[in-house]
Amino acid sequence: MWYAIEGHDGSDVLGKRLQARAAHLARLHALRDAGRLLLAGPCPAIDAEDPGPAGFSGSIVIAEFESLEAARDWAAADPYVDAGVYARVDVRPFRPVLP
């Protein structure tokens, strides 16, 4: 089943985000390569493609896992969690409809 994972950035964490980005992306590439990633990306903190020093308010990942528990376990092991980027992570089932 598909699950939506939304990480919510804490305050002033852009430096931590940048340091952990390579490890974070490596895990997403592994999901993609396994055919289990629908989409992933950050949410700019301001209305701009490149938010610069304003940074990001969080990230969204929609990926396939065998269960909600497996999705939560995967999300809890994210390098952004370990680095203190995310203040909160929400994981919930997702059902793609469009396109």
mmCIF file with all atom_site columns, C-alpha atoms in Angstrom:
data_model
loop_
_atom_site.group_PDB
_atom_site.id
_atom_site.type_symbol
_atom_site.label_atom_id
_atom_site.label_alt_id
_atom_site.label_comp_id
_atom_site.label_asym_id
_atom_site.label_entity_id
_atom_site.label_seq_id
_atom_site.pdbx_PDB_ins_code
_atom_site.Cartn_x
_atom_site.Cartn_y
_atom_site.Cartn_z
_atom_site.occupancy
_atom_site.B_iso_or_equiv
_atom_site.pdbx_formal_charge
_atom_site.auth_seq_id
_atom_site.auth_comp_id
_atom_site.auth_asym_id
_atom_site.auth_atom_id
_atom_site.pdbx_PDB_model_num
ATOM 1  C CA . MET A 1 1  ? 0.000  0.000  0.000   1.00 0.00 ? 1  MET A CA 1
ATOM 2  C CA . TRP A 1 2  ? 1.050  3.596  -0.507  1.00 0.00 ? 2  TRP A CA 1
ATOM 3  C CA . TYR A 1 3  ? 1.830  5.876  2.432   1.00 0.00 ? 3  TYR A CA 1
ATOM 4  C CA . ALA A 1 4  ? 2.266  9.640  2.703   1.00 0.00 ? 4  ALA A CA 1
ATOM 5  C CA . ILE A 1 5  ? 5.152  10.658 4.914   1.00 0.00 ? 5  ILE A CA 1
ATOM 6  C CA . GLU A 1 6  ? 5.315  14.329 5.848   1.00 0.00 ? 6  GLU A CA 1
ATOM 7  C CA . GLY A 1 7  ? 8.275  15.638 7.790   1.00 0.00 ? 7  GLY A CA 1
ATOM 8  C CA . HIS A 1 8  ? 7.846  19.046 9.413   1.00 0.00 ? 8  HIS A CA 1
ATOM 9  C CA . ASP A 1 9  ? 11.073 21.025 9.826   1.00 0.00 ? 9  ASP A CA 1
ATOM 10 C CA . GLY A 1 10 ? 11.977 22.585 13.143  1.00 0.00 ? 10 GLY A CA 1
ATOM 11 C CA . SER A 1 11 ? 13.235 26.156 13.467  1.00 0.00 ? 11 SER A CA 1
ATOM 12 C CA . ASP A 1 12 ? 16.555 27.222 11.966  1.00 0.00 ? 12 ASP A CA 1
ATOM 13 C CA . VAL A 1 13 ? 17.496 23.762 10.644  1.00 0.00 ? 13 VAL A CA 1
ATOM 14 C CA . LEU A 1 14 ? 18.650 24.613 7.099   1.00 0.00 ? 14 LEU A CA 1
ATOM 15 C CA . GLY A 1 15 ? 22.295 23.864 7.961   1.00 0.00 ? 15 GLY A CA 1
ATOM 16 C CA . LYS A 1 16 ? 21.357 20.491 9.457   1.00 0.00 ? 16 LYS A CA 1
ATOM 17 C CA . ARG A 1 17 ? 19.192 19.735 6.415   1.00 0.00 ? 17 ARG A CA 1
ATOM 18 C CA . LEU A 1 18 ? 22.043 20.472 4.030   1.00 0.00 ? 18 LEU A CA 1
ATOM 19 C CA . GLN A 1 19 ? 24.466 18.276 6.010   1.00 0.00 ? 19 GLN A CA 1
ATOM 20 C CA . ALA A 1 20 ? 22.100 15.276 6.048   1.00 0.00 ? 20 ALA A CA 1
ATOM 21 C CA . ARG A 1 21 ? 20.781 15.721 2.487   1.00 0.00 ? 21 ARG A CA 1
ATOM 22 C CA . ALA A 1 22 ? 23.053 13.205 0.720   1.00 0.00 ? 22 ALA A CA 1
ATOM 23 C CA . ALA A 1 23 ? 22.117 10.398 3.125   1.00 0.00 ? 23 ALA A CA 1
ATOM 24 C CA . HIS A 1 24 ? 18.435 11.375 2.942   1.00 0.00 ? 24 HIS A CA 1
ATOM 25 C CA . LEU A 1 25 ? 18.497 11.289 -0.871  1.00 0.00 ? 25 LEU A CA 1
ATOM 26 C CA . ALA A 1 26 ? 20.307 7.932  -0.920  1.00 0.00 ? 26 ALA A CA 1
ATOM 27 C CA . ARG A 1 27 ? 17.368 6.328  0.882   1.00 0.00 ? 27 ARG A CA 1
ATOM 28 C CA . LEU A 1 28 ? 14.918 7.913  -1.541  1.00 0.00 ? 28 LEU A CA 1
ATOM 29 C CA . HIS A 1 29 ? 16.974 6.676  -4.503  1.00 0.00 ? 29 HIS A CA 1
ATOM 30 C CA . ALA A 1 30 ? 16.801 3.152  -3.054  1.00 0.00 ? 30 ALA A CA 1
ATOM 31 C CA . LEU A 1 31 ? 12.997 3.374  -2.896  1.00 0.00 ? 31 LEU A CA 1
ATOM 32 C CA . ARG A 1 32 ? 12.909 4.742  -6.445  1.00 0.00 ? 32 ARG A CA 1
ATOM 33 C CA . ASP A 1 33 ? 15.189 2.006  -7.749  1.00 0.00 ? 33 ASP A CA 1
ATOM 34 C CA . ALA A 1 34 ? 12.931 -0.612 -6.136  1.00 0.00 ? 34 ALA A CA 1
ATOM 35 C CA . GLY A 1 35 ? 9.901  0.918  -7.898  1.00 0.00 ? 35 GLY A CA 1
ATOM 36 C CA . ARG A 1 36 ? 8.344  1.952  -4.575  1.00 0.00 ? 36 ARG A CA 1
ATOM 37 C CA . LEU A 1 37 ? 8.562  5.766  -4.780  1.00 0.00 ? 37 LEU A CA 1
ATOM 38 C CA . LEU A 1 38 ? 5.668  7.769  -6.202  1.00 0.00 ? 38 LEU A CA 1
ATOM 39 C CA . LEU A 1 39 ? 7.091  11.201 -5.383  1.00 0.00 ? 39 LEU A CA 1
ATOM 40 C CA . ALA A 1 40 ? 9.302  13.042 -2.957  1.00 0.00 ? 40 ALA A CA 1
ATOM 41 C CA . GLY A 1 41 ? 10.367 16.603 -2.409  1.00 0.00 ? 41 GLY A CA 1
ATOM 42 C CA . PRO A 1 42 ? 10.797 19.511 -0.030  1.00 0.00 ? 42 PRO A CA 1
ATOM 43 C CA . CYS A 1 43 ? 8.289  22.252 0.733   1.00 0.00 ? 43 CYS A CA 1
ATOM 44 C CA . PRO A 1 44 ? 9.907  25.703 0.453   1.00 0.00 ? 44 PRO A CA 1
ATOM 45 C CA . ALA A 1 45 ? 9.251  27.931 3.463   1.00 0.00 ? 45 ALA A CA 1
ATOM 46 C CA . ILE A 1 46 ? 8.380  30.811 1.125   1.00 0.00 ? 46 ILE A CA 1
ATOM 47 C CA . ASP A 1 47 ? 6.617  31.021 -2.242  1.00 0.00 ? 47 ASP A CA 1
ATOM 48 C CA . ALA A 1 48 ? 9.739  30.469 -4.333  1.00 0.00 ? 48 ALA A CA 1
ATOM 49 C CA . GLU A 1 49 ? 11.302 27.607 -6.273  1.00 0.00 ? 49 GLU A CA 1
ATOM 50 C CA . ASP A 1 50 ? 14.593 28.285 -4.486  1.00 0.00 ? 50 ASP A CA 1
ATOM 51 C CA . PRO A 1 51 ? 13.858 29.639 -0.997  1.00 0.00 ? 51 PRO A CA 1
ATOM 52 C CA . GLY A 1 52 ? 17.503 30.476 -0.291  1.00 0.00 ? 52 GLY A CA 1
ATOM 53 C CA . PRO A 1 53 ? 18.191 31.156 3.389   1.00 0.00 ? 53 PRO A CA 1
ATOM 54 C CA . ALA A 1 54 ? 14.444 30.912 4.207   1.00 0.00 ? 54 ALA A CA 1
ATOM 55 C CA . GLY A 1 55 ? 14.880 27.161 3.818   1.00 0.00 ? 55 GLY A CA 1
ATOM 56 C CA . PHE A 1 56 ? 12.067 24.658 3.910   1.00 0.00 ? 56 PHE A CA 1
ATOM 57 C CA . SER A 1 57 ? 9.046  23.954 6.066   1.00 0.00 ? 57 SER A CA 1
ATOM 58 C CA . GLY A 1 58 ? 9.334  20.195 5.559   1.00 0.00 ? 58 GLY A CA 1
ATOM 59 C CA . SER A 1 59 ? 9.245  17.393 3.020   1.00 0.00 ? 59 SER A CA 1
ATOM 60 C CA . ILE A 1 60 ? 6.714  15.007 1.507   1.00 0.00 ? 60 ILE A CA 1
ATOM 61 C CA . VAL A 1 61 ? 7.389  11.408 0.478   1.00 0.00 ? 61 VAL A CA 1
ATOM 62 C CA . ILE A 1 62 ? 4.790  9.087  -1.005  1.00 0.00 ? 62 ILE A CA 1
ATOM 63 C CA . ALA A 1 63 ? 6.067  5.541  -1.180  1.00 0.00 ? 63 ALA A CA 1
ATOM 64 C CA . GLU A 1 64 ? 4.930  1.942  -1.063  1.00 0.00 ? 64 GLU A CA 1
ATOM 65 C CA . PHE A 1 65 ? 5.445  -0.164 2.074   1.00 0.00 ? 65 PHE A CA 1
ATOM 66 C CA . GLU A 1 66 ? 4.085  -3.489 3.273   1.00 0.00 ? 66 GLU A CA 1
ATOM 67 C CA . SER A 1 67 ? 2.329  -1.876 6.246   1.00 0.00 ? 67 SER A CA 1
ATOM 68 C CA . LEU A 1 68 ? 1.791  1.331  8.170   1.00 0.00 ? 68 LEU A CA 1
ATOM 69 C CA . GLU A 1 69 ? 4.268  0.074  10.763  1.00 0.00 ? 69 GLU A CA 1
ATOM 70 C CA . ALA A 1 70 ? 6.912  -0.487 8.058   1.00 0.00 ? 70 ALA A CA 1
ATOM 71 C CA . ALA A 1 71 ? 6.320  3.026  6.707   1.00 0.00 ? 71 ALA A CA 1
ATOM 72 C CA . ARG A 1 72 ? 6.636  4.494  10.210  1.00 0.00 ? 72 ARG A CA 1
ATOM 73 C CA . ASP A 1 73 ? 9.825  2.529  10.851  1.00 0.00 ? 73 ASP A CA 1
ATOM 74 C CA . TRP A 1 74 ? 11.321 3.733  7.553   1.00 0.00 ? 74 TRP A CA 1
ATOM 75 C CA . ALA A 1 75 ? 10.369 7.338  8.339   1.00 0.00 ? 75 ALA A CA 1
ATOM 76 C CA . ALA A 1 76 ? 11.808 7.127  11.865  1.00 0.00 ? 76 ALA A CA 1
ATOM 77 C CA . ALA A 1 77 ? 15.176 6.031  10.436  1.00 0.00 ? 77 ALA A CA 1
ATOM 78 C CA . ASP A 1 78 ? 15.437 9.020  8.077   1.00 0.00 ? 78 ASP A CA 1
ATOM 79 C CA . PRO A 1 79 ? 18.727 10.939 8.347   1.00 0.00 ? 79 PRO A CA 1
ATOM 80 C CA . TYR A 1 80 ? 16.722 14.156 8.731   1.00 0.00 ? 80 TYR A CA 1
ATOM 81 C CA . VAL A 1 81 ? 15.207 12.712 11.922  1.00 0.00 ? 81 VAL A CA 1
ATOM 82 C CA . ASP A 1 82 ? 18.641 11.731 13.241  1.00 0.00 ? 82 ASP A CA 1
ATOM 83 C CA . ALA A 1 83 ? 20.047 15.178 12.368  1.00 0.00 ? 83 ALA A CA 1
ATOM 84 C CA . GLY A 1 84 ? 17.239 17.011 14.150  1.00 0.00 ? 84 GLY A CA 1
ATOM 85 C CA . VAL A 1 85 ? 15.786 18.547 10.993  1.00 0.00 ? 85 VAL A CA 1
ATOM 86 C CA . TYR A 1 86 ? 12.255 17.249 11.507  1.00 0.00 ? 86 TYR A CA 1
ATOM 87 C CA . ALA A 1 87 ? 10.365 18.389 14.588  1.00 0.00 ? 87 ALA A CA 1
ATOM 88 C CA . ARG A 1 88 ? 7.507  16.033 13.698  1.00 0.00 ? 88 ARG A CA 1
ATOM 89 C CA . VAL A 1 89 ? 6.805  13.296 11.145  1.00 0.00 ? 89 VAL A CA 1
ATOM 90 C CA . ASP A 1 90 ? 3.302  12.220 10.121  1.00 0.00 ? 90 ASP A CA 1
ATOM 91 C CA . VAL A 1 91 ? 2.723  8.916  8.324   1.00 0.00 ? 91 VAL A CA 1
ATOM 92 C CA . ARG A 1 92 ? -0.667 7.935  6.926   1.00 0.00 ? 92 ARG A CA 1
ATOM 93 C CA . PRO A 1 93 ? -2.111 5.688  4.223   1.00 0.00 ? 93 PRO A CA 1
ATOM 94 C CA . PHE A 1 94 ? -2.422 7.226  0.756   1.00 0.00 ? 94 PHE A CA 1
ATOM 95 C CA . ARG A 1 95 ? -4.530 6.173  -2.223  1.00 0.00 ? 95 ARG A CA 1
ATOM 96 C CA . PRO A 1 96 ? -3.420 7.560  -5.598  1.00 0.00 ? 96 PRO A CA 1
ATOM 97 C CA . VAL A 1 97 ? -6.331 8.524  -7.850  1.00 0.00 ? 97 VAL A CA 1
ATOM 98 C CA . LEU A 1 98 ? -4.996 10.957 -10.457 1.00 0.00 ? 98 LEU A CA 1
ATOM 99 C CA . PRO A 1 99 ? -3.316 11.326 -12.913 1.00 0.00 ? 99 PRO A CA 1
#
